[in-house]
Amino acid sequence: MRIATLTSGGDCPGLNAVIRGIVRTAATHGHTVVGFEDGWEGLLEDRRVQLYDDEHIDRILLRGGTILGTGRLHPRDFMAGIDRVKDNLRDAEIDALIPIGGEGTLKGARFLHDNGVPVVGVPKTIDNDVNGTDYTFGFDTAVAVATDAIDRLHTTAESHDRVMIVEVMGRHAGWIALHAGMAGGAHDILIPEFPFDIDDVEKRMARRFQMGEKYGIIVLAEGALPKKGSFHTKDREVDEFGHEKFQDICGELRKELENRLDIDVRSTVLGHIQRGGTPTAFDRVLATRFAVNATQAAMNGDFGKVVALKGENIELIDFESAVGELKVVPESRYCTATSLFG
Ligand code: F6P
């Protein structure tokens, strides 16, 4: 059997662990694996590389990024190219395709499945917002990076009697902010799911200083927004993929708080640092388990499925459960964090 794989969308620590897991599992059963470069684009343009079960593949477990490269292709271009995709898969004698990606990639995978391509999806994203799986790999690494940054901000904030705002990734889901904020002992956490009231943020910080504390830490997800009428922020533009372009909510919040408080306020945007570098042990293990289970599903002819973590187990779920809607932070989880604010 010949299995193909590709990585698509934003990169994520653990992608190489999945590629390694697929190649080694397939090899154990006498099957071969090819990788398409740069996501869907490589599949459309038939840019493929043979992946051998050798020392090189074995060692990529530790490496961040993706040896196959990744990319974002507009769904319109992808759908228009379906015949080319099928021709390329036929020419390469591919029996199963394992795309690794977030919500957008899994929607593409479902489209291929609906068009007769044998597909098993592997979910990835540092944002942890893919539905149907308890965790996606990459998230634990991003949280570890953000927590380390928050830990460091505590000491400099305290030395200078400052409020520090740290912006983490998360357009629509505040999982990274929630977990890193809780782990880092943040005094406020602002996430897209629950628009914030600037008066409350101001009061919480002011109260800390009135009570004799010397600093405050606010963790802000990039997609967090103030409640309507709370304070003016720039209108958000939308890019060609329909994603909102983020326009410095961190800087806007900093200015607003500095105007309101007689305290120094500084901001730090972590950005892509959260996506780079070596994956944590948790992410390597989850990525490897996803890979082994996805390859086994492909070998069993169990197509049209996505691997998912459910409690302790890896299960196969259907595409609908994975791509219907994003997994956002529920109110009960946010309330656990808010009870420690201030
Ligand atoms: O989807 C993961 C993610 O890291 C988001 O949290 C972030 O908004 C986005 O990717 C940034 O992507 P890029 O800058 O690579 O287009």
Coordinates of N, CA and C in Angstrom, one line a residue, residues 38-250:
D38 N 4.4 21.5 1.1 CA 3.7 22.8 1.2 C 2.1 22.7 1.2
G39 N 1.6 21.6 1.8 CA 0.2 21.5 2.0 C -0.5 21.2 0.7
W40 N -1.8 21.7 0.6 CA -2.6 21.3 -0.6 C -2.0 21.7 -1.9
E41 N -1.2 22.8 -1.8 CA -0.5 23.3 -3.0 C 0.4 22.2 -3.7
G42 N 1.1 21.5 -2.8 CA 2.0 20.5 -3.3 C 1.2 19.3 -3.9
L43 N 0.0 19.1 -3.4 CA -0.8 18.0 -3.9 C -1.3 18.4 -5.3
L44 N -1.7 19.7 -5.4 CA -2.3 20.2 -6.7 C -1.2 20.2 -7.8
E45 N 0.1 20.5 -7.3 CA 1.2 20.7 -8.3 C 2.0 19.4 -8.4
D46 N 1.6 18.4 -7.7 CA 2.3 17.1 -7.7 C 3.7 17.2 -7.3
R47 N 4.0 18.0 -6.2 CA 5.3 18.1 -5.7 C 5.4 17.1 -4.5
R48 N 6.0 15.9 -4.8 CA 6.1 14.9 -3.8 C 7.5 14.4 -3.5
V49 N 7.7 13.9 -2.3 CA 9.0 13.3 -1.9 C 8.7 12.0 -1.3
Q50 N 9.6 11.0 -1.6 CA 9.5 9.7 -0.9 C 10.0 9.9 0.5
L51 N 9.3 9.3 1.5 CA 9.7 9.4 2.9 C 10.2 8.0 3.3
Y52 N 11.5 7.9 3.6 CA 12.0 6.6 3.9 C 12.1 6.4 5.4
D53 N 11.9 5.2 5.9 CA 12.1 4.9 7.3 C 13.6 4.8 7.6
D54 N 14.2 5.9 7.7 CA 15.7 5.9 8.0 C 16.0 6.8 9.2
E55 N 17.3 7.0 9.4 CA 17.7 7.7 10.6 C 17.2 9.2 10.6
H56 N 17.1 9.7 9.4 CA 16.6 11.1 9.3 C 15.2 11.2 9.8
I57 N 14.3 10.3 9.3 CA 12.9 10.4 9.8 C 12.9 10.1 11.3
D58 N 13.7 9.2 11.8 CA 13.7 8.9 13.2 C 14.0 10.1 14.1
R59 N 14.9 10.9 13.5 CA 15.4 12.1 14.4 C 14.5 13.3 14.4
I60 N 13.5 13.3 13.4 CA 12.7 14.6 13.3 C 11.7 14.7 14.5
L61 N 11.5 13.6 15.2 CA 10.6 13.6 16.4 C 10.8 14.9 17.3
L62 N 12.0 15.3 17.4 CA 12.4 16.4 18.3 C 12.2 17.8 17.7
R63 N 12.1 17.8 16.4 CA 12.1 19.1 15.6 C 10.7 19.7 15.5
G64 N 10.7 21.1 15.7 CA 9.5 21.8 15.5 C 9.3 22.0 14.0
G65 N 8.3 22.7 13.6 CA 8.0 23.0 12.2 C 7.6 21.7 11.5
T66 N 7.8 21.7 10.1 CA 7.4 20.5 9.4 C 8.4 20.3 8.2
I67 N 8.9 19.1 8.1 CA 9.9 18.9 7.0 C 9.3 18.9 5.7
L68 N 7.9 18.8 5.6 CA 7.3 18.9 4.3 C 6.9 20.3 3.9
G69 N 7.1 21.2 4.8 CA 6.6 22.6 4.5 C 5.1 22.6 4.6
T70 N 4.6 23.8 4.7 CA 3.1 24.0 4.8 C 2.7 25.2 4.0
G71 N 1.4 25.4 3.9 CA 0.9 26.5 3.2 C -0.6 26.6 3.4
R72 N -1.1 27.8 3.0 CA -2.6 28.0 3.0 C -3.1 28.2 1.6
L73 N -4.0 27.4 1.2 CA -4.6 27.6 -0.2 C -6.1 27.9 0.0
H74 N -6.5 28.9 -0.8 CA -7.9 29.3 -0.7 C -8.8 28.1 -1.1
P75 N -9.9 27.8 -0.3 CA -10.7 26.7 -0.6 C -11.3 26.7 -2.0
R76 N -11.5 27.9 -2.5 CA -12.0 28.1 -3.9 C -11.0 27.4 -4.9
D77 N -9.7 27.7 -4.7 CA -8.6 27.2 -5.6 C -8.5 25.7 -5.5
F78 N -8.6 25.2 -4.2 CA -8.5 23.8 -3.9 C -9.7 23.0 -4.6
M79 N -10.9 23.6 -4.4 CA -12.0 22.9 -4.9 C -12.0 22.8 -6.4
A80 N -11.5 23.9 -7.0 CA -11.5 24.0 -8.5 C -10.5 23.0 -9.0
G81 N -9.5 22.6 -8.2 CA -8.5 21.7 -8.7 C -8.7 20.2 -8.4
I82 N -9.9 19.9 -8.0 CA -10.2 18.5 -7.6 C -9.8 17.4 -8.6
D83 N -10.0 17.7 -9.9 CA -9.7 16.7 -10.9 C -8.2 16.5 -11.0
R84 N -7.4 17.6 -10.8 CA -6.0 17.5 -10.8 C -5.5 16.7 -9.6
V85 N -6.1 17.0 -8.5 CA -5.7 16.3 -7.3 C -5.9 14.8 -7.5
K86 N -7.1 14.4 -8.0 CA -7.4 13.0 -8.2 C -6.4 12.4 -9.2
D87 N -6.1 13.1 -10.3 CA -5.1 12.6 -11.3 C -3.8 12.4 -10.6
N88 N -3.3 13.4 -9.8 CA -2.0 13.3 -9.2 C -1.9 12.1 -8.2
L89 N -3.0 11.9 -7.5 CA -3.0 10.7 -6.5 C -3.0 9.4 -7.3
R90 N -3.7 9.4 -8.4 CA -3.8 8.2 -9.3 C -2.4 7.9 -9.8
D91 N -1.7 9.0 -10.4 CA -0.4 8.8 -11.0 C 0.6 8.3 -10.0
A92 N 0.5 8.8 -8.8 CA 1.4 8.4 -7.7 C 1.0 7.1 -7.1
E93 N 0.0 6.5 -7.5 CA -0.5 5.2 -7.0 C -0.8 5.2 -5.5
I94 N -1.4 6.3 -5.1 CA -1.7 6.5 -3.6 C -3.0 5.8 -3.3
D95 N -2.9 5.0 -2.2 CA -4.1 4.2 -1.8 C -4.8 5.0 -0.6
A96 N -4.1 5.8 0.1 CA -4.7 6.5 1.2 C -4.0 7.9 1.4
L97 N -4.7 8.9 1.8 CA -4.1 10.2 2.1 C -4.4 10.6 3.5
I98 N -3.3 11.0 4.2 CA -3.5 11.4 5.6 C -3.0 12.9 5.7
P99 N -4.0 13.8 5.5 CA -3.7 15.3 5.7 C -3.6 15.6 7.2
I100 N -2.7 16.5 7.5 CA -2.5 16.9 8.9 C -2.8 18.4 9.0
G101 N -3.8 18.8 9.7 CA -4.1 20.2 9.7 C -5.2 20.6 10.7
G102 N -5.5 21.9 10.7 CA -6.6 22.4 11.6 C -7.9 22.3 10.9
E103 N -8.8 23.2 11.4 CA -10.2 23.1 10.9 C -10.3 23.3 9.4
G104 N -9.6 24.2 8.8 CA -9.7 24.5 7.4 C -9.2 23.3 6.6
T105 N -8.1 22.7 7.1 CA -7.5 21.5 6.4 C -8.5 20.4 6.4
L106 N -9.1 20.2 7.6 CA -10.0 19.1 7.8 C -11.2 19.2 6.9
K107 N -11.6 20.5 6.7 CA -12.8 20.8 5.7 C -12.3 20.3 4.3
G108 N -11.1 20.7 4.0 CA -10.6 20.2 2.7 C -10.5 18.7 2.6
A109 N -10.2 18.1 3.7 CA -10.1 16.6 3.7 C -11.5 16.0 3.5
R110 N -12.5 16.6 4.2 CA -13.8 16.1 4.0 C -14.3 16.3 2.6
F111 N -13.9 17.4 1.9 CA -14.3 17.6 0.5 C -13.7 16.5 -0.3
L112 N -12.4 16.2 -0.1 CA -11.8 15.1 -0.9 C -12.5 13.8 -0.6
H113 N -12.8 13.5 0.6 CA -13.5 12.3 1.0 C -14.9 12.2 0.2
D114 N -15.6 13.3 0.2 CA -16.9 13.4 -0.4 C -16.7 13.2 -2.0
N115 N -15.5 13.4 -2.4 CA -15.3 13.2 -3.9 C -14.5 11.9 -4.2
G116 N -14.6 11.0 -3.2 CA -14.1 9.7 -3.5 C -12.7 9.4 -3.2
V117 N -12.0 10.3 -2.5 CA -10.6 10.1 -2.2 C -10.5 9.4 -0.8
P118 N -9.7 8.4 -0.6 CA -9.7 7.7 0.7 C -8.8 8.5 1.7
V119 N -9.4 9.1 2.6 CA -8.8 10.1 3.5 C -8.9 9.7 5.0
V120 N -7.9 9.9 5.8 CA -8.0 9.9 7.2 C -7.3 11.2 7.7
G121 N -8.0 12.0 8.5 CA -7.5 13.3 8.9 C -6.8 13.2 10.3
V122 N -5.8 14.1 10.4 CA -5.1 14.2 11.7 C -5.2 15.7 12.1
P123 N -5.9 16.0 13.3 CA -6.1 17.4 13.7 C -4.8 17.9 14.3
K124 N -4.5 19.2 14.0 CA -3.4 19.9 14.6 C -3.8 21.4 14.8
T125 N -3.4 22.0 15.9 CA -3.3 23.4 16.0 C -2.9 23.8 17.4
I126 N -2.1 24.8 17.5 CA -1.7 25.2 18.8 C -2.9 25.8 19.6
D127 N -3.9 26.2 18.8 CA -5.1 26.9 19.4 C -6.0 26.0 20.2
N128 N -5.9 24.7 19.9 CA -6.7 23.6 20.6 C -8.2 23.8 20.3
D129 N -8.5 24.4 19.2 CA -9.9 24.7 18.9 C -10.6 23.7 18.0
V130 N -10.0 22.6 17.7 CA -10.7 21.6 16.8 C -11.7 20.8 17.6
N131 N -12.9 20.8 17.1 CA -14.0 20.1 17.9 C -13.8 18.6 17.9
G132 N -14.3 17.9 18.9 CA -14.3 16.5 18.8 C -13.1 15.8 19.4
T133 N -12.0 16.6 19.7 CA -10.8 16.0 20.3 C -10.5 16.8 21.6
D134 N -10.2 16.1 22.7 CA -9.9 16.8 23.9 C -8.8 17.8 23.8
Y135 N -7.7 17.3 23.1 CA -6.6 18.2 22.9 C -6.0 18.0 21.5
T136 N -5.4 19.1 20.9 CA -4.6 18.9 19.7 C -3.2 19.0 20.1
F137 N -2.3 18.3 19.4 CA -0.8 18.5 19.7 C -0.4 19.9 19.3
G138 N 0.6 20.4 19.9 CA 1.1 21.8 19.7 C 0.6 22.8 20.7
F139 N -0.6 22.5 21.3 CA -1.2 23.3 22.3 C -0.4 23.3 23.6
D140 N 0.1 22.1 24.0 CA 0.8 22.0 25.2 C 2.1 22.8 25.1
T141 N 2.8 22.7 23.9 CA 4.0 23.5 23.7 C 3.8 25.0 23.8
A142 N 2.7 25.4 23.1 CA 2.4 26.8 23.1 C 2.1 27.3 24.5
V143 N 1.4 26.5 25.3 CA 1.1 26.9 26.7 C 2.4 27.0 27.5
A144 N 3.3 26.1 27.3 CA 4.5 26.0 28.0 C 5.4 27.3 27.7
V145 N 5.4 27.7 26.4 CA 6.2 28.8 26.0 C 5.5 30.1 26.6
A146 N 4.2 30.2 26.5 CA 3.5 31.4 27.0 C 3.7 31.5 28.6
T147 N 3.6 30.3 29.2 CA 3.7 30.3 30.7 C 5.1 30.8 31.1
D148 N 6.1 30.3 30.4 CA 7.5 30.7 30.7 C 7.6 32.2 30.5
A149 N 7.0 32.8 29.5 CA 7.1 34.2 29.3 C 6.4 35.0 30.4
I150 N 5.2 34.4 30.8 CA 4.5 35.1 31.9 C 5.3 35.1 33.2
D151 N 6.0 33.9 33.5 CA 6.8 33.8 34.7 C 7.9 34.9 34.7
R152 N 8.5 35.1 33.5 CA 9.5 36.1 33.4 C 9.0 37.5 33.6
L153 N 7.7 37.7 33.1 CA 7.2 39.1 33.2 C 6.8 39.4 34.7
H154 N 6.6 38.4 35.5 CA 6.3 38.7 36.9 C 7.4 39.5 37.5
T155 N 8.6 39.0 37.3 CA 9.7 39.6 38.1 C 10.1 41.0 37.6
T156 N 10.0 41.2 36.3 CA 10.3 42.6 35.8 C 9.2 43.5 36.1
A157 N 7.9 43.0 36.1 CA 6.8 43.9 36.4 C 6.9 44.3 37.9
E158 N 7.2 43.4 38.7 CA 7.3 43.7 40.2 C 8.4 44.7 40.5
S159 N 9.5 44.5 39.7 CA 10.7 45.4 40.0 C 10.3 46.8 39.6
H160 N 9.5 47.0 38.6 CA 9.1 48.3 38.1 C 7.8 48.8 38.5
D161 N 7.1 48.1 39.3 CA 5.7 48.5 39.7 C 4.8 48.7 38.5
R162 N 4.8 47.7 37.6 CA 4.0 47.9 36.4 C 2.9 46.9 36.2
V163 N 2.0 47.3 35.3 CA 1.0 46.3 34.8 C 1.6 45.8 33.4
M164 N 1.7 44.5 33.3 CA 2.2 43.9 32.0 C 1.0 43.2 31.3
I165 N 0.9 43.5 30.1 CA -0.1 42.8 29.3 C 0.7 41.9 28.3
V166 N 0.3 40.6 28.3 CA 1.0 39.7 27.4 C -0.1 39.1 26.4
E167 N 0.2 39.3 25.1 CA -0.8 38.8 24.1 C -0.3 37.5 23.6
V168 N -1.3 36.5 23.6 CA -1.0 35.2 23.1 C -1.9 34.9 21.9
M169 N -1.6 33.8 21.2 CA -2.4 33.5 20.0 C -3.8 33.0 20.4
G170 N -4.7 33.0 19.5 CA -6.1 32.5 19.7 C -7.0 33.5 19.1
R171 N -7.4 33.3 17.9 CA -8.3 34.2 17.2 C -9.8 34.1 17.7
H172 N -10.2 32.9 17.8 CA -11.6 32.7 18.2 C -11.8 31.9 19.5
A173 N -10.7 31.3 19.9 CA -10.7 30.4 21.1 C -9.6 30.9 22.0
G174 N -9.9 31.0 23.3 CA -9.0 31.5 24.3 C -8.3 30.5 25.1
W175 N -8.1 29.2 24.5 CA -7.5 28.1 25.3 C -6.1 28.4 25.7
I176 N -5.3 29.0 24.9 CA -3.9 29.3 25.2 C -3.8 30.3 26.4
A177 N -4.6 31.4 26.2 CA -4.7 32.4 27.2 C -5.2 31.8 28.5
L178 N -6.2 31.0 28.5 CA -6.8 30.5 29.7 C -5.7 29.6 30.4
H179 N -5.1 28.7 29.7 CA -4.2 27.7 30.4 C -2.9 28.4 30.8
A180 N -2.3 29.2 29.9 CA -1.1 29.9 30.3 C -1.3 30.9 31.4
G181 N -2.5 31.6 31.3 CA -2.8 32.6 32.3 C -3.0 31.9 33.7
M182 N -3.7 30.8 33.7 CA -3.9 30.1 35.0 C -2.5 29.5 35.5
A183 N -1.8 28.9 34.6 CA -0.5 28.4 35.0 C 0.5 29.5 35.5
G184 N 0.4 30.6 34.9 CA 1.3 31.7 35.2 C 0.8 32.7 36.2
G185 N -0.3 32.3 36.8 CA -0.9 33.2 37.9 C -1.2 34.6 37.5
A186 N -1.8 34.7 36.3 CA -2.2 36.0 35.8 C -3.3 36.6 36.7
H187 N -3.4 37.9 36.7 CA -4.4 38.6 37.5 C -5.6 38.9 36.7
D188 N -5.6 38.8 35.4 CA -6.7 38.9 34.6 C -6.4 38.1 33.3
I189 N -7.5 37.5 32.7 CA -7.3 36.8 31.4 C -8.5 37.2 30.5
L190 N -8.2 37.7 29.3 CA -9.2 38.2 28.4 C -9.2 37.4 27.2
I191 N -10.4 36.8 26.9 CA -10.4 35.8 25.8 C -11.6 36.2 24.8
P192 N -11.5 35.7 23.6 CA -12.5 36.1 22.6 C -14.0 35.6 23.0
E193 N -14.1 34.6 23.7 CA -15.4 34.0 24.0 C -16.2 35.0 24.9
F194 N -15.6 35.8 25.7 CA -16.3 36.6 26.6 C -15.7 38.1 26.6
P195 N -16.4 38.9 25.8 CA -16.0 40.3 25.6 C -15.8 40.9 27.0
F196 N -14.7 41.7 27.1 CA -14.4 42.2 28.5 C -14.9 43.7 28.7
D197 N -15.1 44.0 29.9 CA -15.5 45.4 30.3 C -14.3 46.1 30.8
I198 N -13.9 47.1 30.1 CA -12.6 47.8 30.4 C -12.7 48.4 31.8
D199 N -13.9 48.7 32.3 CA -14.0 49.3 33.7 C -13.6 48.2 34.7
D200 N -14.0 46.9 34.4 CA -13.7 45.8 35.3 C -12.1 45.6 35.3
V201 N -11.6 45.6 34.1 CA -10.1 45.4 34.1 C -9.4 46.5 34.8
E202 N -9.8 47.7 34.6 CA -9.2 48.9 35.3 C -9.3 48.7 36.9
K203 N -10.6 48.4 37.3 CA -10.8 48.2 38.7 C -9.9 47.2 39.3
R204 N -9.8 46.0 38.6 CA -9.0 44.9 39.2 C -7.6 45.3 39.4
M205 N -7.0 46.0 38.4 CA -5.6 46.4 38.5 C -5.5 47.5 39.6
A206 N -6.4 48.5 39.6 CA -6.3 49.6 40.5 C -6.3 49.0 42.0
R207 N -7.2 48.1 42.1 CA -7.4 47.5 43.5 C -6.1 46.8 44.0
R208 N -5.5 46.1 43.0 CA -4.2 45.4 43.4 C -3.2 46.4 44.0
F209 N -3.1 47.5 43.4 CA -2.1 48.5 43.8 C -2.6 49.2 45.2
Q210 N -4.0 49.4 45.3 CA -4.5 49.9 46.5 C -4.2 49.0 47.7
M211 N -4.3 47.7 47.4 CA -4.1 46.7 48.5 C -2.6 46.5 48.8
G212 N -1.7 47.2 48.1 CA -0.3 47.1 48.4 C 0.5 46.2 47.5
E213 N -0.2 45.6 46.5 CA 0.6 44.8 45.5 C 1.3 45.8 44.6
K214 N 2.4 45.3 44.0 CA 3.2 46.3 43.3 C 3.2 46.1 41.7
Y215 N 2.4 45.1 41.3 CA 2.3 44.9 39.9 C 1.1 44.0 39.5
G216 N 0.8 44.0 38.2 CA -0.3 43.2 37.7 C 0.0 42.5 36.4
I217 N -0.5 41.3 36.1 CA -0.3 40.7 34.9 C -1.6 40.4 34.2
I218 N -1.8 40.8 33.0 CA -3.0 40.5 32.2 C -2.6 39.7 31.0
V219 N -3.3 38.5 30.8 CA -3.0 37.7 29.6 C -4.2 37.9 28.7
L220 N -3.9 38.2 27.5 CA -4.9 38.6 26.5 C -4.8 37.8 25.2
A221 N -5.9 37.1 24.8 CA -5.8 36.4 23.6 C -5.9 37.4 22.4
E222 N -5.3 37.1 21.3 CA -5.2 38.1 20.2 C -6.6 38.4 19.7
G223 N -7.6 37.5 19.9 CA -8.9 37.7 19.3 C -9.9 38.3 20.4
A224 N -9.4 38.7 21.6 CA -10.2 39.2 22.6 C -10.7 40.6 22.2
L225 N -11.9 40.9 22.6 CA -12.5 42.2 22.3 C -13.2 42.8 23.5
P226 N -13.2 44.2 23.6 CA -14.0 44.8 24.6 C -15.5 44.7 24.3
K227 N -16.3 44.8 25.4 CA -17.7 44.8 25.2 C -18.1 46.1 24.4
K228 N -19.1 46.0 23.6 CA -19.6 47.2 22.8 C -19.7 48.4 23.7
G229 N -19.1 49.5 23.3 CA -19.3 50.7 24.1 C -18.3 50.8 25.2
S230 N -17.5 49.8 25.4 CA -16.5 49.8 26.5 C -15.4 50.8 26.3
F231 N -14.7 50.6 25.1 CA -13.8 51.6 24.7 C -13.5 51.4 23.2
H232 N -13.1 52.5 22.5 CA -13.1 52.4 21.0 C -11.8 51.6 20.6
T233 N -12.1 50.6 19.7 CA -11.0 50.0 19.0 C -11.2 50.1 17.5
K234 N -10.1 49.9 16.8 CA -10.2 50.0 15.3 C -11.1 48.9 14.8
D235 N -11.8 49.1 13.7 CA -12.6 48.1 13.1 C -11.7 47.0 12.5
R236 N -12.2 45.8 12.6 CA -11.3 44.7 12.1 C -11.6 44.4 10.7
E237 N -10.5 44.2 9.9 CA -10.6 43.9 8.5 C -10.6 42.4 8.4
V238 N -11.0 41.9 7.2 CA -11.0 40.4 7.0 C -10.1 40.1 5.8
D239 N -9.2 39.1 5.9 CA -8.3 38.8 4.9 C -9.0 37.9 3.8
E240 N -8.2 37.5 2.8 CA -8.8 36.7 1.6 C -9.4 35.4 2.1
F241 N -9.0 34.9 3.2 CA -9.6 33.6 3.7 C -10.8 33.8 4.6
G242 N -11.2 35.1 4.8 CA -12.3 35.4 5.7 C -11.9 35.4 7.1
H243 N -10.6 35.4 7.4 CA -10.1 35.5 8.8 C -10.0 36.9 9.2
E244 N -10.3 37.3 10.4 CA -10.2 38.6 10.8 C -8.7 39.0 11.0
K245 N -8.3 40.2 10.5 CA -7.0 40.6 10.7 C -6.9 41.3 12.1
F246 N -6.0 40.9 12.9 CA -5.9 41.5 14.2 C -5.1 42.8 14.2
Q247 N -5.7 43.8 14.9 CA -5.1 45.1 14.7 C -4.7 45.6 16.1
D248 N -3.8 44.9 16.7 CA -3.1 45.4 17.9 C -4.0 45.7 19.1
I249 N -4.9 44.7 19.4 CA -5.7 44.9 20.6 C -4.8 45.1 21.9
C250 N -3.6 44.5 21.9 CA -2.7 44.6 23.0 C -2.3 46.1 23.2

